Coordinates of C-alpha atoms and ligand atoms in Angstrom, one line a residue:
M1402 CA 0.0 0.0 0.0
T1403 CA 2.8 2.4 0.8
K1404 CA 6.6 2.8 0.9
N1405 CA 6.4 5.5 3.6
K1406 CA 9.1 4.5 6.0
S1407 CA 7.6 6.2 9.1
V1408 CA 4.3 4.4 8.4
L1409 CA 5.8 1.0 7.8
E1410 CA 8.0 1.2 10.8
W1411 CA 5.1 2.1 13.1
I1412 CA 2.9 -0.7 11.7
Q1413 CA 5.7 -3.2 12.3
K1414 CA 6.2 -2.0 15.8
I1415 CA 2.4 -2.2 16.7
K1416 CA 2.2 -5.6 14.9
N1417 CA 4.9 -7.0 17.2
I1418 CA 3.0 -5.8 20.2
V1419 CA -0.6 -6.8 19.4
N1420 CA 0.4 -10.0 17.5
P1421 CA -2.4 -10.4 15.0
K1422 CA -3.3 -13.4 12.8
N1423 CA -3.1 -11.2 9.7
M1424 CA -3.2 -7.7 8.4
V1425 CA -5.6 -5.8 6.1
W1426 CA -5.2 -2.3 4.7
I1427 CA -8.5 -0.5 4.3
D1428 CA -8.5 0.8 0.7
G1429 CA -11.9 2.6 0.9
S1430 CA -13.5 0.5 -1.8
E1431 CA -17.2 -0.4 -1.5
E1432 CA -16.4 -4.0 -2.3
Q1433 CA -14.0 -4.3 0.7
L1434 CA -16.5 -2.5 3.0
E1435 CA -19.3 -4.8 1.9
N1436 CA -17.2 -7.8 2.6
L1437 CA -16.5 -6.5 6.1
R1438 CA -20.2 -5.8 6.7
K1439 CA -20.9 -9.4 5.8
Q1440 CA -18.2 -10.7 8.1
A1441 CA -19.4 -8.4 11.0
C1442 CA -22.9 -9.8 10.5
M1443 CA -21.6 -13.3 10.7
N1444 CA -19.5 -12.8 13.8
G1445 CA -22.4 -10.9 15.5
E1446 CA -20.6 -7.4 15.7
I1447 CA -23.5 -5.9 13.8
I1448 CA -27.1 -6.8 12.7
K1449 CA -28.4 -6.2 9.2
L1450 CA -31.7 -4.2 9.4
N1451 CA -34.7 -4.2 7.0
Q1452 CA -33.1 -3.3 3.7
E1453 CA -36.3 -2.1 2.1
K1454 CA -37.2 0.3 4.9
L1455 CA -33.6 1.1 5.9
P1456 CA -31.3 0.5 2.9
G1457 CA -27.6 0.0 3.9
C1458 CA -28.5 0.2 7.6
Y1459 CA -27.1 -1.9 10.5
L1460 CA -27.5 -2.1 14.2
R1461 CA -24.8 -2.5 16.8
R1462 CA -25.2 -3.2 20.6
T1463 CA -22.1 -2.4 22.6
N1464 CA -21.2 -3.9 25.9
P1465 CA -23.5 -2.3 28.5
N1466 CA -20.4 -1.1 30.4
D1467 CA -19.2 0.8 27.2
V1468 CA -21.9 3.3 26.1
A1469 CA -20.3 6.7 26.3
R1470 CA -17.0 8.6 26.5
T1471 CA -15.1 7.9 29.7
E1472 CA -13.6 11.3 30.7
S1473 CA -12.1 10.0 33.9
R1474 CA -10.0 7.5 31.9
T1475 CA -9.0 10.0 29.2
F1476 CA -5.4 11.2 29.5
I1477 CA -3.1 13.8 28.0
C1478 CA 0.5 12.4 28.2
T1479 CA 3.0 15.2 27.9
K1480 CA 6.6 15.3 29.2
T1481 CA 5.5 17.8 31.9
K1482 CA 2.2 17.8 33.8
E1483 CA 2.1 21.6 33.3
A1484 CA 1.7 21.1 29.5
A1485 CA -1.5 19.1 30.1
G1486 CA -2.7 21.8 32.5
P1487 CA -5.0 21.8 35.5
T1488 CA -8.1 20.4 33.8
N1489 CA -6.8 17.3 32.1
N1490 CA -5.8 13.9 33.5
W1491 CA -2.1 13.6 33.0
W1492 CA 0.3 10.7 32.7
D1493 CA 4.0 10.6 32.0
P1494 CA 4.4 9.4 28.4
E1495 CA 6.8 6.6 29.2
F1496 CA 4.6 5.3 32.0
A1497 CA 1.6 5.5 29.7
Y1498 CA 3.2 3.7 26.8
N1499 CA 4.4 0.9 29.0
K1500 CA 1.0 0.5 30.6
L1501 CA -0.9 0.6 27.4
Y1502 CA 1.4 -1.6 25.4
G1503 CA 1.2 -4.0 28.3
I1504 CA -2.6 -4.1 28.1
A1505 CA -2.6 -4.3 24.3
K1506 CA 0.1 -7.1 24.2
D1507 CA -1.0 -10.1 22.2
S1508 CA -4.6 -8.7 22.3
Y1509 CA -5.0 -9.2 18.5
K1510 CA -4.1 -12.9 18.8
G1511 CA -6.2 -14.9 16.2
K1512 CA -7.6 -11.6 14.9
T1513 CA -7.1 -9.4 11.9
M1514 CA -5.3 -6.1 12.3
Y1515 CA -7.1 -3.4 10.2
I1516 CA -5.1 -0.4 9.0
I1517 CA -7.2 2.6 8.2
P1518 CA -5.6 5.5 6.4
Y1519 CA -7.9 8.5 6.8
S1520 CA -8.0 12.2 6.2
M1521 CA -9.6 14.9 8.4
G1522 CA -10.7 17.4 5.8
I1523 CA -10.6 17.2 2.1
P1524 CA -7.6 15.2 0.9
N1525 CA -4.8 17.3 -0.6
S1526 CA -6.2 20.5 0.8
P1527 CA -3.7 22.6 2.8
F1528 CA -6.3 22.5 5.7
S1529 CA -6.6 18.8 6.0
K1530 CA -4.6 16.4 8.1
I1531 CA -3.9 12.7 7.8
G1532 CA -4.1 9.9 10.4
I1533 CA -3.7 6.1 10.4
E1534 CA -5.8 4.1 12.8
I1535 CA -5.1 0.5 13.6
T1536 CA -8.0 -1.5 15.0
D1537 CA -9.2 -5.0 15.6
S1538 CA -12.9 -4.1 15.4
I1539 CA -14.8 -4.1 12.1
Y1540 CA -17.5 -1.9 13.7
T1541 CA -14.7 0.7 14.2
V1542 CA -13.6 0.3 10.5
L1543 CA -17.1 0.7 9.2
N1544 CA -17.7 3.8 11.4
M1545 CA -14.4 5.4 10.4
A1546 CA -15.4 4.8 6.8
I1547 CA -18.5 6.9 7.3
M1548 CA -17.0 9.6 9.7
T1549 CA -13.8 10.3 7.7
R1550 CA -12.4 10.1 4.2
V1551 CA -10.7 6.7 4.1
G1552 CA -8.6 4.8 1.6
K1553 CA -5.7 4.4 -0.8
D1554 CA -5.8 8.0 -2.1
I1555 CA -5.1 9.2 1.4
I1556 CA -2.0 7.1 1.8
D1557 CA -0.9 8.3 -1.6
A1558 CA -1.5 11.9 -0.6
L1559 CA 0.7 11.4 2.5
S1560 CA 3.6 10.3 0.2
D1561 CA 6.8 10.0 2.3
S1562 CA 5.8 12.6 4.9
N1563 CA 6.1 11.9 8.6
N1564 CA 3.4 14.4 9.4
W1565 CA 0.5 12.1 10.4
V1566 CA -1.3 11.0 13.5
R1567 CA -0.8 7.5 14.8
G1568 CA -3.8 5.8 16.3
L1569 CA -3.9 2.4 18.0
H1570 CA -7.2 0.9 19.1
A1571 CA -7.3 -2.4 20.9
S1572 CA -10.7 -3.8 22.0
C1573 CA -9.1 -6.2 24.4
N1574 CA -11.9 -7.5 26.6
I1575 CA -13.9 -4.3 27.1
D1576 CA -12.7 -4.3 30.7
E1577 CA -13.9 -1.1 32.3
E1578 CA -11.1 -1.2 34.9
N1579 CA -8.5 -1.2 32.2
R1580 CA -10.1 1.2 29.8
Y1581 CA -7.9 4.1 28.8
V1582 CA -7.9 6.7 26.0
C1583 CA -4.5 8.3 25.9
H1584 CA -3.1 11.2 23.8
F1585 CA 0.6 11.9 23.2
P1586 CA 0.4 15.3 21.4
E1587 CA 4.1 15.7 21.4
D1588 CA 4.5 12.6 19.3
N1589 CA 1.2 12.7 17.3
T1590 CA -0.1 9.5 18.9
I1591 CA -3.3 8.2 20.3
I1592 CA -3.9 4.8 22.1
S1593 CA -7.3 3.6 23.1
V1594 CA -7.8 0.2 24.9
N1595 CA -10.7 -1.8 26.3
S1596 CA -13.6 0.2 24.6
C1597 CA -15.6 -0.1 21.4
Y1598 CA -17.7 3.0 21.9
G1599 CA -17.7 5.9 19.4
G1600 CA -15.9 8.8 21.0
N1601 CA -13.4 6.4 22.6
V1602 CA -12.4 4.6 19.4
L1603 CA -13.3 6.6 16.3
L1604 CA -9.9 8.2 16.8
G1605 CA -10.2 10.8 14.0
K1606 CA -13.0 12.5 15.9
K1607 CA -12.5 13.8 19.5
C1608 CA -9.0 12.3 19.9
F1609 CA -7.5 13.7 16.7
A1610 CA -9.7 16.5 15.4
L1611 CA -10.0 18.1 18.9
R1612 CA -7.4 16.9 21.3
I1613 CA -4.4 16.5 19.1
A1614 CA -5.5 19.2 16.6
S1615 CA -6.0 21.8 19.4
Y1616 CA -2.4 21.2 20.5
Q1617 CA -1.3 21.7 16.9
A1618 CA -3.6 24.7 16.3
E1619 CA -2.0 26.5 19.2
K1620 CA 1.4 26.2 17.6
E1621 CA 0.1 27.0 14.1
N1622 CA -2.2 29.9 14.9
W1623 CA -5.6 28.4 14.2
L1624 CA -8.4 26.9 16.3
A1625 CA -9.8 23.3 16.6
E1626 CA -13.2 23.6 18.2
H1627 CA -16.2 21.6 19.4
M1628 CA -18.5 23.6 17.1
L1629 CA -21.2 23.2 14.5
I1630 CA -21.0 25.2 11.3
L1631 CA -24.3 26.5 9.8
G1632 CA -25.2 28.7 6.8
V1633 CA -28.3 31.0 7.0
Q1634 CA -29.6 32.0 3.6
N1635 CA -31.8 35.1 3.7
P1636 CA -34.6 35.9 1.2
K1637 CA -32.1 37.9 -0.9
G1638 CA -30.1 34.7 -1.4
E1639 CA -27.1 35.8 0.7
I1640 CA -25.7 33.2 3.0
K1641 CA -24.1 34.1 6.3
Y1642 CA -22.2 31.4 8.3
I1643 CA -22.0 31.0 12.0
C1644 CA -20.2 28.6 14.4
A1645 CA -21.6 27.4 17.7
A1646 CA -20.0 25.6 20.6
F1647 CA -22.3 23.7 22.9
P1648 CA -21.3 20.8 25.2
S1649 CA -22.1 17.2 24.2
A1650 CA -25.8 16.5 23.8
C1651 CA -26.7 20.2 24.1
G1652 CA -28.1 20.8 20.6
K1653 CA -25.3 21.1 18.0
T1654 CA -26.7 18.6 15.5
N1655 CA -30.2 20.0 15.9
L1656 CA -29.1 23.6 15.3
A1657 CA -26.9 22.6 12.4
M1658 CA -29.8 20.9 10.6
L1659 CA -32.7 23.1 11.7
I1660 CA -35.9 23.5 9.6
P1661 CA -37.0 27.2 9.6
P1662 CA -40.4 28.0 11.1
E1663 CA -43.2 28.3 8.4
I1664 CA -43.1 32.1 8.3
Y1665 CA -39.4 32.1 7.7
K1666 CA -39.7 29.4 5.0
K1667 CA -42.4 31.5 3.3
K1668 CA -40.1 34.5 3.3
G1669 CA -37.5 32.4 1.6
Y1670 CA -35.0 31.6 4.4
K1671 CA -32.9 28.5 4.0
I1672 CA -30.5 26.7 6.3
W1673 CA -27.3 24.9 5.1
C1674 CA -25.5 22.5 7.3
I1675 CA -21.7 22.5 7.0
G1676 CA -20.9 20.6 10.2
D1677 CA -22.5 19.4 13.4
D1678 CA -19.7 18.7 15.8
I1679 CA -16.2 19.9 14.9
A1680 CA -14.8 23.1 13.2
W1681 CA -11.3 23.9 12.3
L1682 CA -11.0 27.6 12.0
R1683 CA -8.2 29.6 10.3
I1684 CA -7.6 33.2 9.3
G1685 CA -8.1 33.5 5.6
K1686 CA -6.4 35.6 3.0
D1687 CA -9.0 38.3 3.5
G1688 CA -8.1 38.4 7.3
R1689 CA -11.5 36.9 8.3
L1690 CA -12.1 33.7 10.2
W1691 CA -12.8 30.7 7.9
A1692 CA -14.1 27.3 9.0
I1693 CA -14.0 23.8 7.7
N1694 CA -15.7 20.7 9.0
P1695 CA -12.9 18.0 9.1
E1696 CA -15.4 15.2 9.4
N1697 CA -17.3 13.3 6.6
G1698 CA -20.2 11.9 8.7
F1699 CA -22.5 12.6 11.6
F1700 CA -22.3 10.6 14.9
G1701 CA -25.6 12.0 16.2
V1702 CA -27.7 11.4 19.4
A1703 CA -30.7 9.3 18.4
P1704 CA -33.1 9.9 21.3
G1705 CA -35.2 13.0 20.7
T1706 CA -34.7 12.9 17.0
S1707 CA -38.1 12.9 15.3
K1708 CA -40.0 14.1 12.2
K1709 CA -41.0 17.1 14.3
S1710 CA -37.7 18.0 16.1
N1711 CA -35.2 17.2 13.3
P1712 CA -36.6 15.8 10.1
N1713 CA -33.2 16.4 8.3
A1714 CA -31.4 14.2 10.8
L1715 CA -34.1 11.5 10.5
Q1716 CA -33.8 11.6 6.7
T1717 CA -30.0 11.5 7.0
A1718 CA -30.2 8.4 9.2
S1719 CA -32.5 6.5 7.0
S1720 CA -29.9 4.9 4.7
N1721 CA -26.3 3.7 4.9
T1722 CA -26.3 4.3 8.7
I1723 CA -25.0 2.3 11.6
F1724 CA -27.3 2.6 14.7
T1725 CA -25.7 2.0 18.1
N1726 CA -27.7 1.0 21.2
V1727 CA -31.2 1.7 19.9
V1728 CA -34.3 -0.5 20.1
Q1729 CA -34.7 -3.2 17.4
N1730 CA -38.3 -3.7 16.3
L1731 CA -38.7 -7.4 15.7
D1732 CA -41.9 -7.1 13.7
D1733 CA -40.2 -5.4 10.8
N1734 CA -36.5 -5.4 11.7
T1735 CA -36.3 -1.6 12.0
V1736 CA -35.2 0.7 14.8
W1737 CA -36.8 2.9 17.4
W1738 CA -35.8 5.2 20.2
E1739 CA -37.4 7.4 22.8
G1740 CA -38.8 10.5 21.2
L1741 CA -39.0 9.1 17.7
D1742 CA -42.8 8.9 17.8
N1743 CA -45.6 7.9 20.2
N1744 CA -45.8 4.4 18.9
P1745 CA -43.1 2.3 20.5
P1746 CA -42.9 -1.3 19.3
E1747 CA -44.3 -4.1 21.4
N1748 CA -42.3 -6.9 20.0
A1749 CA -38.8 -5.6 20.3
L1750 CA -35.3 -5.9 21.8
D1751 CA -34.0 -3.1 24.0
W1752 CA -30.5 -1.7 23.6
K1753 CA -29.1 -4.5 25.6
G1754 CA -30.7 -7.1 23.4
N1755 CA -33.4 -8.1 26.0
P1756 CA -37.1 -8.6 25.0
W1757 CA -38.8 -5.3 25.4
N1758 CA -42.4 -4.1 25.0
G1759 CA -42.5 -0.4 24.6
K1760 CA -46.2 -0.2 25.3
I1761 CA -45.9 -1.5 28.9
S1762 CA -42.2 -1.3 29.9
N1763 CA -41.1 1.3 32.5
E1764 CA -37.5 1.1 31.2
K1765 CA -36.0 3.0 28.4
G1766 CA -35.6 0.9 25.2
A1767 CA -32.8 2.9 23.7
H1768 CA -29.7 4.0 25.7
P1769 CA -29.9 7.8 26.3
N1770 CA -26.6 8.1 24.4
S1771 CA -27.6 5.8 21.6
R1772 CA -26.3 7.2 18.3
F1773 CA -26.6 7.0 14.5
T1774 CA -23.5 7.2 12.2
S1775 CA -24.5 8.6 8.8
P1776 CA -22.6 10.0 5.8
T1777 CA -22.8 13.8 5.5
K1778 CA -23.9 13.4 1.9
N1779 CA -27.2 12.0 3.2
C1780 CA -28.1 15.3 4.8
P1781 CA -30.9 17.0 2.7
C1782 CA -29.6 20.5 3.8
L1783 CA -25.9 19.8 3.4
G1784 CA -24.3 23.1 2.1
K1785 CA -22.3 22.8 -1.1
E1786 CA -19.5 24.7 0.6
F1787 CA -19.0 21.5 2.7
E1788 CA -16.7 20.4 -0.1
N1789 CA -14.9 23.7 -0.4
P1790 CA -11.3 23.2 0.8
E1791 CA -11.2 26.9 1.9
G1792 CA -14.2 26.5 4.1
V1793 CA -16.7 29.3 4.9
P1794 CA -16.3 32.8 6.3
I1795 CA -17.7 33.1 9.8
S1796 CA -19.9 36.0 10.8
A1797 CA -20.6 35.1 14.4
I1798 CA -19.4 32.7 17.1
I1799 CA -22.0 31.4 19.5
F1800 CA -21.3 29.7 22.9
G1801 CA -24.0 28.0 24.9
G1802 CA -24.9 25.4 27.4
R1803 CA -27.8 23.6 29.1
R1804 CA -28.9 25.9 32.0
Q1805 CA -32.3 25.9 33.8
H1806 CA -31.6 29.4 35.3
T1807 CA -29.3 32.4 35.2
I1808 CA -28.3 32.4 31.6
P1809 CA -30.7 34.4 29.3
L1810 CA -31.9 33.1 25.9
V1811 CA -29.3 35.2 24.1
Y1812 CA -26.8 37.9 24.7
E1813 CA -24.0 39.6 22.8
T1814 CA -20.6 40.1 24.3
F1815 CA -19.0 43.5 24.3
D1816 CA -15.9 42.6 22.4
W1817 CA -13.6 39.7 21.5
N1818 CA -11.9 39.4 25.0
H1819 CA -15.3 39.6 26.7
G1820 CA -16.5 36.9 24.3
V1821 CA -13.5 34.7 25.2
F1822 CA -14.3 35.3 28.9
T1823 CA -17.9 34.3 28.3
G1824 CA -16.8 31.1 26.6
S1825 CA -14.5 30.4 29.5
I1826 CA -17.3 30.6 32.1
I1827 CA -19.7 28.2 30.3
S1828 CA -21.3 25.8 32.8
S1829 CA -23.7 23.2 31.6
E1830 CA -25.8 20.3 33.1
S1831 CA -24.0 17.1 32.4
T1832 CA -25.5 14.7 29.8
A1833 CA -25.4 11.0 28.9
A1834 CA -22.7 11.6 26.3
S1835 CA -20.1 11.0 29.0
T1836 CA -20.2 8.4 31.8
G1837 CA -21.3 9.7 35.2
K1838 CA -24.3 11.4 36.7
V1839 CA -26.6 13.4 34.4
G1840 CA -27.9 16.9 35.2
V1841 CA -24.9 18.0 37.3
L1842 CA -23.9 21.6 36.6
T1843 CA -20.3 21.4 35.3
H1844 CA -17.8 23.9 34.0
N1845 CA -17.1 23.4 30.4
P1846 CA -15.2 26.3 28.8
M1847 CA -15.9 26.7 25.1
A1848 CA -17.5 23.2 25.4
M1849 CA -13.9 22.0 25.2
M1850 CA -13.2 20.9 28.7
P1851 CA -13.1 17.1 27.8
F1852 CA -11.4 17.9 24.4
C1853 CA -8.6 20.4 25.0
G1854 CA -5.3 18.6 24.3
Y1855 CA -3.1 20.9 26.3
N1856 CA -3.1 23.4 29.2
M1857 CA -6.5 25.1 29.2
G1858 CA -5.0 28.4 30.6
K1859 CA -2.7 28.4 27.5
Y1860 CA -5.8 27.6 25.4
F1861 CA -7.5 30.7 26.7
A1862 CA -4.4 32.8 25.9
H1863 CA -4.4 31.3 22.4
W1864 CA -8.0 32.5 21.9
I1865 CA -7.0 36.0 23.0
K1866 CA -4.1 35.9 20.6
M1867 CA -6.4 34.9 17.8
G1868 CA -8.5 37.9 18.5
E1869 CA -5.4 40.1 18.2
L1870 CA -4.6 38.5 14.9
L1871 CA -8.1 39.0 13.6
G1872 CA -8.3 42.6 14.8
N1873 CA -11.4 44.3 13.4
K1874 CA -12.2 41.4 11.2
A1875 CA -13.0 39.2 14.2
P1876 CA -16.5 37.8 14.3
K1877 CA -18.8 38.9 17.1
I1878 CA -19.3 36.5 20.0
F1879 CA -22.7 35.6 21.5
N1880 CA -24.0 33.3 24.2
V1881 CA -27.3 31.4 24.0
N1882 CA -29.4 29.1 26.3
W1883 CA -32.2 27.1 24.8
F1884 CA -32.8 25.3 28.1
K1885 CA -34.2 27.8 30.6
T1886 CA -37.1 26.3 32.5
D1887 CA -40.2 27.8 34.2
K1888 CA -41.2 27.1 37.8
N1889 CA -42.8 23.8 36.7
G1890 CA -39.6 22.7 35.1
N1891 CA -40.8 23.1 31.5
F1892 CA -38.6 24.5 28.8
M1893 CA -39.7 28.2 28.3
W1894 CA -38.3 28.4 24.7
P1895 CA -39.6 26.0 22.0
G1896 CA -36.1 25.4 20.7
F1897 CA -35.2 23.4 17.6
G1898 CA -36.3 25.2 14.3
E1899 CA -37.6 28.1 16.4
N1900 CA -34.0 28.9 17.3
L1901 CA -33.7 30.6 13.9
R1902 CA -35.5 33.5 15.5
V1903 CA -32.6 34.0 17.8
I1904 CA -30.1 33.5 15.0
E1905 CA -31.8 36.2 13.0
W1906 CA -31.3 38.6 15.8
I1907 CA -27.6 37.6 16.0
L1908 CA -27.1 38.2 12.3
N1909 CA -29.0 41.5 12.5
R1910 CA -26.6 42.6 15.3
C1911 CA -23.6 41.6 13.1
E1912 CA -24.9 43.8 10.4
G1913 CA -25.8 46.7 12.8
K1914 CA -29.5 46.5 11.9
V1915 CA -30.9 46.5 15.4
S1916 CA -30.0 48.1 18.7
A1917 CA -29.9 46.3 22.0
K1918 CA -30.1 46.8 25.7
E1919 CA -26.8 47.1 27.6
T1920 CA -26.7 45.0 30.8
P1921 CA -23.8 44.0 33.1
I1922 CA -23.3 40.7 31.3
G1923 CA -23.7 42.0 27.7
F1924 CA -26.2 43.3 25.2
V1925 CA -29.6 41.6 25.3
P1926 CA -32.3 42.0 22.6
L1927 CA -35.1 44.6 22.8
L1928 CA -38.4 42.6 23.1
E1929 CA -39.6 43.8 19.7
D1930 CA -36.4 42.6 18.0
I1931 CA -37.0 38.9 18.4
N1932 CA -39.7 37.8 15.9
L1933 CA -42.3 35.9 17.9
Q1934 CA -44.9 35.7 15.1
E1935 CA -46.4 32.2 15.1
S1936 CA -44.0 31.0 17.7
G1937 CA -46.5 30.4 20.5
V1938 CA -44.2 32.4 22.8
S1939 CA -45.7 35.4 24.5
K1940 CA -43.9 38.7 25.1
E1941 CA -44.0 38.0 28.8
T1942 CA -42.3 34.7 28.4
L1943 CA -39.7 36.4 26.2
K1944 CA -39.2 38.9 28.9
D1945 CA -38.5 36.1 31.4
L1946 CA -36.2 34.4 28.9
L1947 CA -34.1 37.6 28.6
E1948 CA -34.2 38.5 32.2
I1949 CA -30.9 38.9 34.1
D1950 CA -31.4 37.9 37.7
M1951 CA -28.8 39.8 39.8
K1952 CA -29.0 37.4 42.7
L1953 CA -28.3 34.4 40.5
W1954 CA -25.5 36.3 38.7
H1955 CA -23.8 37.1 42.1
Q1956 CA -23.9 33.4 42.8
E1957 CA -22.5 32.7 39.4
T1958 CA -19.5 35.0 40.0
E1959 CA -18.7 33.1 43.2
D1960 CA -18.7 29.9 41.2
I1961 CA -16.5 31.5 38.5
E1962 CA -14.1 32.6 41.2
N1963 CA -13.7 29.1 42.5
F1964 CA -13.4 27.7 39.0
Y1965 CA -10.7 30.2 38.0
K1966 CA -8.7 29.3 41.1
K1967 CA -7.9 26.0 39.4
F1968 CA -5.8 27.9 36.8
D1969 CA -3.5 29.6 39.2
N1970 CA -0.9 31.5 37.3
C1971 CA -1.8 30.1 33.9
L1972 CA -5.0 32.2 33.7
P1973 CA -4.4 35.0 31.2
K1974 CA -4.5 38.4 32.9
Q1975 CA -7.0 39.6 30.2
L1976 CA -9.6 37.0 31.5
Q1977 CA -9.0 38.0 35.2
H1978 CA -9.5 41.6 34.0
E1979 CA -12.8 40.7 32.2
F1980 CA -14.0 39.0 35.4
D1981 CA -13.1 42.0 37.5
K1982 CA -15.0 44.2 35.1
L1983 CA -18.1 41.9 35.2
K1984 CA -18.1 42.0 39.0
K1985 CA -17.9 45.8 39.0
R1986 CA -20.8 46.1 36.5
L1987 CA -22.9 43.7 38.6
K1988 CA -22.3 45.9 41.7
K1989 CA -23.5 49.1 40.1
Ligands
LIG255 P1 -23.1 15.6 20.7 O1 -23.2 14.8 19.4 O2 -23.0 14.8 21.9 O3 -21.9 16.6 20.6 O4 -24.5 16.4 20.9 P2 -25.1 17.7 20.2 O5 -24.6 18.9 20.8 O6 -25.0 17.6 18.7 O7 -26.6 17.6 20.7 P3 -28.0 17.2 19.8 O8 -28.3 18.2 18.8 O9 -27.8 15.8 19.4 O10 -29.1 17.3 21.0 C1 -29.0 16.5 22.2 C2 -30.3 16.5 22.8 O11 -30.8 17.8 23.1 C3 -31.4 15.8 22.0 O12 -32.1 15.0 22.8 C4 -32.3 17.0 21.5 O13 -33.6 16.6 21.3 C5 -32.1 18.1 22.6 N1 -32.2 19.4 22.0 C6 -31.5 19.9 20.9 N2 -31.8 21.1 20.6 C7 -32.7 21.5 21.5 C8 -33.5 22.7 21.7 O14 -33.3 23.7 21.0 N3 -34.3 22.7 22.8 C9 -34.5 21.6 23.6 N4 -35.4 21.8 24.6 N5 -33.8 20.5 23.4 C10 -33.0 20.4 22.4
LIG256 C1 -19.8 14.1 22.1 O1 -19.8 13.4 23.1 O2 -19.5 15.3 22.1 C2 -20.0 13.5 20.8 C3 -20.1 12.0 20.7 O3 -20.0 14.1 19.8 S1 -18.5 11.2 20.9 O4 -18.0 11.0 19.5 O5 -18.7 10.0 21.6 O6 -17.6 12.1 21.5
LIG257 MN1 -19.9 16.4 20.2

């Protein structure tokens, strides 16, 4: 497949450790993938679904102990602990290599070693980066073939370069106590053992495109972010692009594929999805910020996805898709999950493979973090700029989280550094995307807490530096919260497609078309500037959604104070300054 010395040497080294029966290069051909699907069906790794109703679709049930990312077992392995910073788990690289190679030793015995050459971004574009993942799991191969660009042309594009990311995945025996996802940013290497769950083993995604890439981006003056990329086409036909960073399972895929409310559709608004999870952002020739989506597929949350909430996602996941940990309807061999419709199957298997009757069971049929893996090209609203190697110019950056209180529906930050500060203080209620308790308020700066591959204090400083480089071409930064609840615990804002109403205000602000009310935390909309026509939301509710509760914000500052203590002397002085200014404004 290749003569590249660095590649061949590394493969030989790993082969000696894991000791496989044989070795197969993934060439990206449909013929090879189809053979692998057949094999995986035979060995029980995946189940073929109803090919008339769900062409090209398969189901996978993971080990019940292996259903989400394991942040407590995710490590950044740099020579010094300081380089990993105060928010990452750190291991000494030599210790980590020894430990992981020990666990992976002989673990491929009797198995095939699959070698996957893949590109994050469009091959041969100056913005893309190449990785090679070794795995013993066909499920992983098939997912990688959807999520990334895989095959022989990638290894050809690499030629004799040593600039590629090494990734070793060993399923071992899915032992929770020996599960580790380790990153060695200083030597472009990722090792993941004892898992077969998405974010832990699709090494191009969070491990490479965020953790390793963020480390590289700091050195090369760009940004690797946990962000969706969305194009909003107005009735005049102009398209403006925005990026939004929300923590896992907080609405990126849904916002990226939203369907405009009827009145917007009638006016001629259209939405184009460029990406739903990861953005690589660089300063373009024109000095503006440009974004590409380095992925080639969606790894989306299934529960809650319906014809009503996200028809584009549903359409995307109706062919050539791998479903993980959803319900299998035995009557017609299709799939189901909570929130799909009000008609759960009676004759079904739950995500663990146990008999399940959705009409009478008190238990959930699908795992809350069950997912679909689908090709981007399935998405009915995929923007054609998805294939543009230069990416799209970004007009606004949006931060957000899942907050019942305190954070208003939307506000605009005063300037770039205030925007960076606002990103740095994101807190969000934890979700099923990561193991641990759900609903716990957790700090998650820029939605990157679990994904920053180096010292987060230095990451903040890098954001500030990017603002300096962008100067007056920097996009405006906003904060949103779709998840504010009323006293009965119900969401006050309808969300989903209706979020376009907020995006419209954001774009109007970017173009200087509307004024706003200045508050201690930033600019909030005037009530008349959010279009509520046919939204079902009253002016009173909007007022509550935009309210800034001083008491809650004082509590918030105490919480920020504690969080910032973590960073000690690595917190940039600009952020401390922004924090002091906020406290002063709140006292007035
Ligand atoms: P990851 O893939 O884990 O990064 O998640 P994500 O950020 O893409 O989240 P996603 O869009 O898949 O949404 C996660 C959950 O939040 C789903 O159950 C959605 O139904 C729900 N959700 C998304 N957008 C909204 C919204 O605007 N309002 C409300 N109330 N719920 C939403
Ligand atoms: C997330 O958890 O943010 C995801 C899913 O997008 S995973 O690939 O598992 O990280
Ligand atoms: Mn994500």
